[in-house]
Short mmCIF file of C-alpha atoms and ligand atoms in Angstrom, two decimals:
data_model
loop_
_atom_site.label_atom_id
_atom_site.label_comp_id
_atom_site.label_asym_id
_atom_site.label_seq_id
_atom_site.Cartn_x
_atom_site.Cartn_y
_atom_site.Cartn_z
CA MET A 1 91.10 66.94 81.96
CA ILE A 2 88.37 64.51 81.00
CA VAL A 3 86.08 63.05 83.67
CA GLY A 4 85.09 59.51 82.62
CA GLY A 5 86.95 56.67 80.91
CA GLY A 6 84.07 55.28 78.82
CA PHE A 7 83.79 55.68 75.05
CA ALA A 8 82.89 59.39 75.31
CA GLY A 9 86.03 60.25 77.27
CA ALA A 10 88.33 57.79 75.50
CA SER A 11 87.38 58.91 72.00
CA THR A 12 87.65 62.58 72.97
CA ALA A 13 91.17 61.95 74.31
CA TRP A 14 92.16 60.11 71.12
CA TRP A 15 90.96 62.91 68.87
CA LEU A 16 92.59 65.58 71.06
CA ARG A 17 95.90 63.79 70.54
CA LYS A 18 95.27 63.41 66.83
CA PHE A 19 94.68 67.17 66.57
CA GLY A 20 97.98 67.81 68.38
CA GLU A 21 96.97 68.13 72.05
CA THR A 22 99.15 65.64 73.90
CA ASP A 23 98.58 66.93 77.42
CA SER A 24 95.30 65.35 78.46
CA LEU A 25 94.37 63.19 81.41
CA ILE A 26 91.32 61.01 81.97
CA LEU A 27 90.00 60.66 85.52
CA GLU A 28 88.24 57.34 86.06
CA ARG A 29 86.62 56.40 89.34
CA GLU A 30 86.64 52.65 88.64
CA VAL A 31 89.74 50.43 88.80
CA GLY A 32 89.89 50.47 85.00
CA PRO A 33 88.36 52.33 82.05
CA GLY A 34 85.19 51.14 80.29
CA MET A 35 83.65 49.34 83.25
CA GLN A 36 80.28 51.10 83.21
CA ALA A 37 77.98 51.46 80.17
CA SER A 38 80.90 51.15 77.77
CA GLY A 39 81.69 47.65 79.01
CA GLN A 40 78.14 46.46 79.71
CA ASN A 41 76.43 47.01 76.37
CA ALA A 42 75.40 44.82 73.44
CA ALA A 43 78.24 46.02 71.15
CA MET A 44 76.07 46.27 68.06
CA ALA A 45 76.90 48.80 65.38
CA ARG A 46 73.48 49.81 64.04
CA GLN A 47 73.12 52.74 61.65
CA ALA A 48 69.40 52.94 60.84
CA THR A 49 67.36 55.21 63.12
CA GLN A 50 64.41 57.55 62.63
CA ASP A 51 66.76 60.55 63.00
CA LEU A 52 68.85 61.36 59.92
CA PHE A 53 71.21 63.58 61.89
CA ILE A 54 72.07 60.75 64.30
CA THR A 55 72.20 58.15 61.52
CA ARG A 56 74.85 60.23 59.72
CA LEU A 57 76.99 60.24 62.89
CA LEU A 58 76.47 56.49 63.27
CA ALA A 59 77.52 55.98 59.66
CA GLU A 60 80.66 58.05 60.29
CA GLY A 61 81.30 55.84 63.32
CA VAL A 62 80.87 52.61 61.37
CA ARG A 63 83.24 53.77 58.62
CA PHE A 64 85.87 54.49 61.29
CA LEU A 65 85.30 51.15 63.05
CA ALA A 66 85.51 49.22 59.77
CA THR A 67 88.53 51.05 58.38
CA PRO A 68 90.23 53.02 61.13
CA PRO A 69 92.75 55.71 60.19
CA PRO A 70 96.40 54.58 60.29
CA GLU A 71 97.07 56.40 63.60
CA PHE A 72 94.42 54.29 65.34
CA ARG A 73 96.15 51.15 66.60
CA ALA A 74 93.89 48.49 68.08
CA PRO A 75 95.13 45.02 69.05
CA ARG A 76 92.48 43.35 66.84
CA PRO A 77 90.00 44.38 64.15
CA VAL A 78 87.29 46.42 65.84
CA LEU A 79 84.23 45.64 63.71
CA ARG A 80 82.90 42.32 62.40
CA ARG A 81 80.54 43.21 59.59
CA LEU A 82 77.97 40.47 60.21
CA GLY A 83 75.07 42.71 59.23
CA SER A 84 71.75 43.42 60.90
CA ALA A 85 68.07 42.77 60.29
CA LEU A 86 65.56 45.30 61.61
CA LEU A 87 62.09 43.76 61.60
CA GLY A 88 58.75 45.47 61.12
CA SER A 89 55.88 46.18 58.80
CA ASP A 90 56.42 47.41 55.25
CA ALA A 91 55.88 50.97 56.44
CA GLN A 92 58.22 50.68 59.46
CA VAL A 93 61.19 49.25 57.59
CA GLY A 94 60.49 51.55 54.64
CA LYS A 95 60.79 54.59 56.92
CA LEU A 96 64.13 53.39 58.30
CA ALA A 97 65.39 52.65 54.79
CA ASP A 98 64.45 56.19 53.69
CA VAL A 99 66.70 57.60 56.41
CA LEU A 100 69.51 55.15 55.67
CA ARG A 101 69.40 55.96 51.95
CA ARG A 102 70.49 59.52 52.76
CA ALA A 103 73.42 58.40 54.93
CA ILE A 104 75.11 55.31 53.44
CA PRO A 105 75.59 53.82 49.94
CA SER A 106 72.48 52.05 48.66
CA ASP A 107 74.35 48.78 48.03
CA GLU A 108 74.90 48.39 51.79
CA PHE A 109 71.25 47.64 52.60
CA GLU A 110 68.04 46.21 51.21
CA ILE A 111 64.48 45.42 52.25
CA GLY A 112 63.39 41.79 52.08
CA PRO A 113 61.08 39.26 53.70
CA ALA A 114 61.87 38.55 57.35
CA ALA A 115 61.31 34.87 56.56
CA ASN A 116 64.77 34.82 54.92
CA LEU A 117 66.19 34.68 58.45
CA ALA A 118 64.75 31.19 58.96
CA THR A 119 68.02 29.74 57.62
CA HIS A 120 69.01 30.18 61.28
CA PRO A 121 66.64 27.78 63.12
CA TYR A 122 66.38 30.01 66.20
CA LEU A 123 65.01 32.75 63.94
CA SER A 124 62.29 30.62 62.34
CA GLY A 125 58.61 31.51 62.64
CA ILE A 126 59.18 35.25 63.02
CA PRO A 127 55.77 36.94 62.60
CA ALA A 128 57.13 40.31 61.40
CA PRO A 129 56.68 40.42 57.63
CA MET A 130 59.65 42.50 56.51
CA ALA A 131 63.26 43.22 57.40
CA LEU A 132 65.73 45.97 56.62
CA TYR A 133 69.01 44.12 56.05
CA THR A 134 72.07 46.35 56.53
CA ARG A 135 75.24 44.57 55.46
CA SER A 136 77.62 47.23 56.81
CA ASP A 137 76.27 46.95 60.39
CA GLY A 138 78.02 44.53 62.71
CA MET A 139 79.46 43.60 66.06
CA VAL A 140 82.11 45.65 67.84
CA ASP A 141 85.04 44.29 69.86
CA LEU A 142 84.64 46.65 72.82
CA ASP A 143 88.05 45.94 74.36
CA ALA A 144 89.83 46.46 71.06
CA LEU A 145 88.03 49.75 70.45
CA LEU A 146 88.72 51.09 73.92
CA SER A 147 92.40 50.07 73.82
CA GLY A 148 92.75 51.75 70.44
CA PHE A 149 91.31 55.01 71.77
CA LEU A 150 93.33 54.92 74.98
CA ARG A 151 96.70 54.04 73.48
CA ASN A 152 99.16 56.73 74.65
CA THR A 153 96.55 58.43 76.86
CA ASP A 154 97.09 58.85 80.60
CA VAL A 155 94.21 57.45 82.64
CA ALA A 156 94.15 58.03 86.41
CA THR A 157 92.12 55.05 87.63
CA SER A 158 90.47 54.66 91.04
CA CYS A 159 90.43 58.45 90.97
CA ALA A 160 87.02 60.05 91.47
CA PHE A 161 86.19 63.59 90.45
CA LEU A 162 84.65 65.32 93.49
CA SER A 163 84.34 68.99 92.56
CA ALA A 164 86.08 71.75 90.64
CA ALA A 165 86.60 75.46 91.23
CA ARG A 166 87.27 77.90 88.41
CA ASP A 167 89.76 80.78 88.58
CA PRO A 168 91.14 83.07 85.85
CA ASP A 169 93.89 80.55 84.95
CA GLY A 170 91.81 77.37 84.83
CA TRP A 171 90.43 74.81 87.25
CA THR A 172 91.44 73.29 90.54
CA VAL A 173 89.91 69.84 90.48
CA GLN A 174 89.36 68.07 93.75
CA THR A 175 89.68 64.31 93.33
CA SER A 176 89.73 61.34 95.68
CA ARG A 177 93.51 61.30 95.19
CA GLY A 178 94.17 65.00 95.75
CA ASP A 179 93.87 68.26 93.84
CA ILE A 180 94.86 68.53 90.17
CA ARG A 181 95.13 71.73 88.09
CA CYS A 182 93.86 71.86 84.54
CA TYR A 183 92.93 74.42 81.93
CA THR A 184 89.83 72.76 80.46
CA LEU A 185 87.39 70.36 82.08
CA VAL A 186 85.36 67.86 80.03
CA ILE A 187 82.39 66.03 81.55
CA ALA A 188 82.22 62.59 79.90
CA ALA A 189 80.84 60.78 82.93
CA GLY A 190 77.85 59.01 81.37
CA ALA A 191 75.02 58.55 83.88
CA TRP A 192 76.98 60.61 86.40
CA GLY A 193 77.19 63.65 84.11
CA ASN A 194 74.67 65.75 86.04
CA LEU A 195 76.42 65.00 89.33
CA CYS A 196 79.87 65.84 87.97
CA GLY A 197 78.58 68.91 86.13
CA SER A 198 77.02 70.34 89.26
CA GLY A 199 80.27 69.61 91.13
CA ALA A 200 81.88 72.02 88.66
CA GLY A 201 79.16 74.62 89.22
CA ALA A 202 77.28 73.97 85.96
CA GLY A 203 73.64 75.01 85.98
CA LEU A 204 72.63 72.47 83.32
CA ARG A 205 71.11 69.26 84.69
CA LEU A 206 69.56 67.99 81.54
CA LEU A 207 70.80 64.40 81.35
CA ARG A 208 68.37 61.59 82.05
CA PRO A 209 70.06 58.38 83.22
CA THR A 210 68.03 55.25 82.47
CA THR A 211 68.65 51.53 82.89
CA ARG A 212 68.73 48.75 80.33
CA HIS A 213 69.13 45.03 80.99
CA LEU A 214 71.05 42.57 78.86
CA PHE A 215 70.56 38.80 79.10
CA GLN A 216 72.92 36.06 78.00
CA SER A 217 71.38 32.70 77.12
CA VAL A 218 72.80 29.28 77.81
CA ARG A 219 74.72 27.90 74.83
CA GLY A 220 72.81 26.38 71.95
CA LYS A 221 74.19 24.43 69.01
CA ASP A 222 71.95 26.39 66.61
CA PHE A 223 73.09 29.82 67.77
CA CYS A 224 75.23 30.63 64.78
CA ARG A 225 78.17 32.84 65.71
CA ASP A 226 78.10 34.63 62.38
CA ALA A 227 74.40 35.51 62.25
CA PRO A 228 73.39 39.18 62.04
CA PHE A 229 71.82 40.89 65.01
CA VAL A 230 68.04 40.98 64.69
CA TRP A 231 65.89 43.73 66.19
CA ASP A 232 62.10 43.76 66.13
CA THR A 233 61.32 47.48 65.95
CA ALA A 234 57.63 47.08 66.85
CA ALA A 235 58.02 44.73 69.84
CA GLU A 236 61.31 46.47 70.82
CA VAL A 237 63.36 43.37 71.50
CA TYR A 238 66.67 42.24 70.02
CA VAL A 239 68.78 39.12 69.77
CA ARG A 240 72.41 38.77 68.77
CA PRO A 241 74.96 35.97 68.84
CA ASP A 242 77.67 36.62 71.43
CA GLY A 243 80.37 34.92 69.37
CA GLY A 244 80.80 32.12 71.91
CA GLY A 245 77.69 29.99 71.21
CA SER A 246 75.16 31.96 73.31
CA LEU A 247 72.79 34.80 72.51
CA TYR A 248 72.57 38.28 73.99
CA MET A 249 69.00 39.54 74.27
CA SER A 250 67.33 42.69 75.49
CA ALA A 251 63.73 43.78 76.00
CA CYS A 252 64.85 47.38 75.34
CA ASP A 253 63.66 48.37 78.81
CA GLN A 254 64.17 51.99 79.79
CA ASP A 255 63.51 53.05 83.39
CA ASP A 256 64.75 56.24 85.00
CA CYS A 257 67.44 55.63 87.60
CA ASP A 258 69.28 57.52 90.31
CA PRO A 259 73.01 57.08 89.67
CA SER A 260 73.90 58.33 93.15
CA ALA A 261 72.56 54.97 94.47
CA PRO A 262 73.71 51.46 93.43
CA ILE A 263 72.14 50.40 90.12
CA LEU A 264 70.88 46.85 90.52
CA PRO A 265 69.26 44.43 88.03
CA SER A 266 65.53 43.84 88.37
CA ASN A 267 63.81 40.41 88.15
CA ARG A 268 60.76 42.08 86.62
CA ILE A 269 62.57 42.53 83.30
CA GLN A 270 63.02 38.74 82.89
CA GLU A 271 59.28 38.31 82.46
CA ILE A 272 59.02 41.29 80.12
CA LEU A 273 61.75 39.80 77.95
CA ARG A 274 60.11 36.38 77.94
CA GLY A 275 56.81 37.90 76.74
CA LYS A 276 58.50 39.91 73.99
CA LEU A 277 60.54 36.93 72.79
CA ALA A 278 57.41 34.79 72.61
CA ARG A 279 55.77 37.41 70.38
CA ALA A 280 58.69 38.36 68.16
CA PHE A 281 60.95 35.26 68.13
CA PRO A 282 58.70 32.24 68.84
CA ALA A 283 61.56 29.74 68.54
CA LEU A 284 63.17 31.45 71.55
CA ALA A 285 60.06 31.53 73.75
CA ALA A 286 61.43 28.94 76.18
CA ILE A 287 65.09 29.93 76.03
CA ARG A 288 67.01 29.67 79.31
CA TYR A 289 69.11 32.55 80.60
CA HIS A 290 72.61 31.96 81.86
CA ARG A 291 73.05 35.42 83.43
CA TYR A 292 71.92 39.00 83.10
CA TRP A 293 73.02 42.46 84.12
CA VAL A 294 71.97 46.09 83.97
CA GLY A 295 73.74 49.11 82.52
CA THR A 296 72.90 52.76 81.99
CA ARG A 297 71.85 54.65 78.89
CA THR A 298 71.90 58.39 79.41
CA LEU A 299 69.47 60.44 77.36
CA SER A 300 69.07 64.14 76.64
CA PRO A 301 65.68 65.88 76.34
CA ASP A 302 65.67 65.50 72.52
CA ASN A 303 67.54 62.16 72.47
CA ARG A 304 70.53 63.68 70.68
CA PHE A 305 74.05 63.78 72.11
CA VAL A 306 75.25 66.73 74.20
CA ILE A 307 78.65 67.84 72.91
CA GLY A 308 80.40 71.17 73.26
CA PRO A 309 80.95 74.08 75.64
CA ASP A 310 78.72 74.65 78.62
CA PRO A 311 76.75 77.80 77.78
CA ARG A 312 77.18 79.31 81.24
CA THR A 313 80.52 78.09 82.62
CA ALA A 314 83.75 79.05 80.86
CA GLY A 315 86.28 76.25 80.37
CA LEU A 316 83.70 73.50 80.87
CA PHE A 317 82.77 71.09 78.03
CA TRP A 318 80.33 68.20 77.68
CA ALA A 319 80.58 64.87 75.84
CA ALA A 320 77.48 63.18 77.17
CA GLY A 321 73.95 61.95 76.53
CA LEU A 322 75.12 59.14 74.23
CA GLY A 323 71.91 57.16 74.78
CA GLY A 324 71.95 53.80 73.02
CA HIS A 325 74.50 54.81 70.37
CA GLY A 326 77.67 55.52 72.33
CA VAL A 327 79.72 52.63 70.98
CA THR A 328 78.82 53.06 67.32
CA ALA A 329 78.97 56.84 67.23
CA SER A 330 82.01 57.15 69.51
CA PRO A 331 84.44 58.08 66.70
CA ALA A 332 82.17 60.95 65.61
CA ILE A 333 81.44 62.04 69.18
CA GLY A 334 85.12 62.30 70.10
CA ARG A 335 85.94 64.16 66.90
CA ILE A 336 83.24 66.77 67.48
CA ALA A 337 84.16 67.16 71.16
CA ALA A 338 87.88 67.56 70.44
CA GLN A 339 87.32 70.07 67.63
CA SER A 340 85.13 72.11 69.94
CA ILE A 341 87.57 71.96 72.90
CA LEU A 342 90.51 73.02 70.72
CA GLY A 343 88.50 75.82 69.09
CA LEU A 344 88.88 74.22 65.64
CA GLN A 345 85.16 73.96 64.90
CA ASP A 346 81.99 74.70 66.82
CA PRO A 347 79.80 71.67 67.50
CA PRO A 348 76.73 71.42 65.27
CA PRO A 349 73.81 73.32 66.87
CA GLU A 350 71.88 70.02 66.93
CA LEU A 351 74.35 68.71 69.54
CA SER A 352 75.49 71.84 71.36
CA PRO A 353 74.43 72.11 75.03
CA ALA A 354 73.38 75.69 74.19
CA ARG A 355 70.31 74.35 72.33
CA PHE A 356 68.61 73.76 75.68
CA GLU A 357 69.04 77.39 76.74
CA LYS A 358 66.58 78.73 74.15
C1 FAD B 1 72.45 47.16 77.99
C2 FAD B 1 73.01 48.21 77.05
C3 FAD B 1 73.15 47.91 75.70
C4 FAD B 1 73.69 48.85 74.83
N1 FAD B 1 73.93 48.47 73.55
C5 FAD B 1 74.57 49.32 72.71
C6 FAD B 1 74.90 48.90 71.40
O1 FAD B 1 74.65 47.76 71.02
N2 FAD B 1 75.52 49.78 70.56
C7 FAD B 1 75.84 51.07 70.97
O2 FAD B 1 76.38 51.84 70.17
N3 FAD B 1 75.55 51.48 72.23
C8 FAD B 1 74.93 50.64 73.10
N4 FAD B 1 74.64 51.04 74.38
C9 FAD B 1 74.96 52.42 74.77
C10 FAD B 1 76.43 52.61 75.12
O3 FAD B 1 76.87 51.59 75.98
C11 FAD B 1 76.60 53.98 75.78
O4 FAD B 1 76.04 54.99 74.95
C12 FAD B 1 78.07 54.34 76.00
O5 FAD B 1 78.79 53.28 76.54
C13 FAD B 1 78.15 55.56 76.92
O6 FAD B 1 79.50 55.89 77.08
P1 FAD B 1 79.92 57.00 78.13
O7 FAD B 1 81.40 57.13 78.03
O8 FAD B 1 79.08 58.22 77.93
O9 FAD B 1 79.47 56.41 79.55
P2 FAD B 1 80.17 55.30 80.47
O10 FAD B 1 80.68 54.18 79.70
O11 FAD B 1 79.22 55.00 81.58
O12 FAD B 1 81.42 56.07 81.03
C14 FAD B 1 81.33 57.06 82.02
C15 FAD B 1 82.50 56.85 82.95
O13 FAD B 1 82.56 57.92 83.90
C16 FAD B 1 83.04 57.39 85.11
N5 FAD B 1 82.68 58.28 86.20
C17 FAD B 1 81.44 58.57 86.67
N6 FAD B 1 81.52 59.43 87.70
C18 FAD B 1 82.84 59.69 87.88
C19 FAD B 1 83.55 60.50 88.80
N7 FAD B 1 82.92 61.21 89.74
N8 FAD B 1 84.90 60.54 88.72
C20 FAD B 1 85.55 59.81 87.76
N9 FAD B 1 84.92 59.02 86.86
C21 FAD B 1 83.58 58.97 86.93
C22 FAD B 1 82.33 56.04 85.20
O14 FAD B 1 82.98 55.17 86.10
C23 FAD B 1 82.38 55.57 83.76
O15 FAD B 1 83.49 54.74 83.50
C24 FAD B 1 74.07 50.14 75.29
C25 FAD B 1 73.92 50.45 76.64
C26 FAD B 1 73.41 49.49 77.52
C27 FAD B 1 73.28 49.82 78.97
#
């Protein structure tokens, strides 16, 4: 049984089925799957990071999203390879390129002047000198990806996990719709991972839920639908076309939050975003927002995912701590989780929950 119908839970269920385990059930508290972080994010597939280990998982994810295996049936193509531009100084983009070089083919990216972006008027006047252009990055169709993962998987919606008790034969899981028996329990509950884990008696409470806001602009005739997403790595602000004539923008805010209380958007972030846009994207300094919302990004102490068996509780597994990469890396995350659950392959030590026991 998997607690959570976001990308962590959905991908794990898909890979379990692919490896031959057809008897899995996702518990989802909301009225449908993918309504929390997995439905509230910016849907960018970005591969370059400072962490080679994570970049390799992101690259695995992007290969899957671009060319899914035949068993993965989504209603539409999942990835639009519109590319990305990560802005910074020579040294900053050079560092990211060094990591990328060890993870993806060299003809998929290049370093060039950021001024090349000025072909899109809303990206003119950018002060950052350089950009890392990654052609194989792109935009993800979140609904298509989630439907592909969940095809043929049972999801019990409006069904909250409350607690679980272990006995020699498995678990009795108490839910808002009654008790359910299962053999293995997987915590894939995003920001609610600590709460669900402790409901199953796990000692680990290592996840750190944080908030991030996303803004949608009013429509603009210059906001090209096919432009790459552009991310200033020094100012920490990004802009991407939403495909419908508006832009999505984020100030990359990251505040700790308490997921046991309602998570509400904060007006304060509007001003932070405005300041960052004025510095990094001067042509957007006066842009008007149409709406904005807040979602959660759940981090681990070392900012890497937490995938694999709980070191202290038998029969309990984690697929959590996806941070800001849970869409892009979801194919790799589900594969590693499913292999671990089925005993096919241990998770890499870099991701195993046991790394925090040392
Ligand atoms: C603003 C923003 C922008 C982002 N942009 C990107 C991006 O561009 N690219 C990218 O790759 N990633 C991005 N991310 C990160 C990405 O969205 C997350 O990493 C990913 O969605 C996390 O998936 P998850 O399944 O772990 O969590 P969630 O999607 O939150 O799923 C957890 C599920 O568990 C359910 N649940 C919780 N408690 C219970 C319970 N007691 N019983 C039953 N169900 C329960 C919840 O309802 C939820 O559906 C962004 C995140 C945010 C907030």
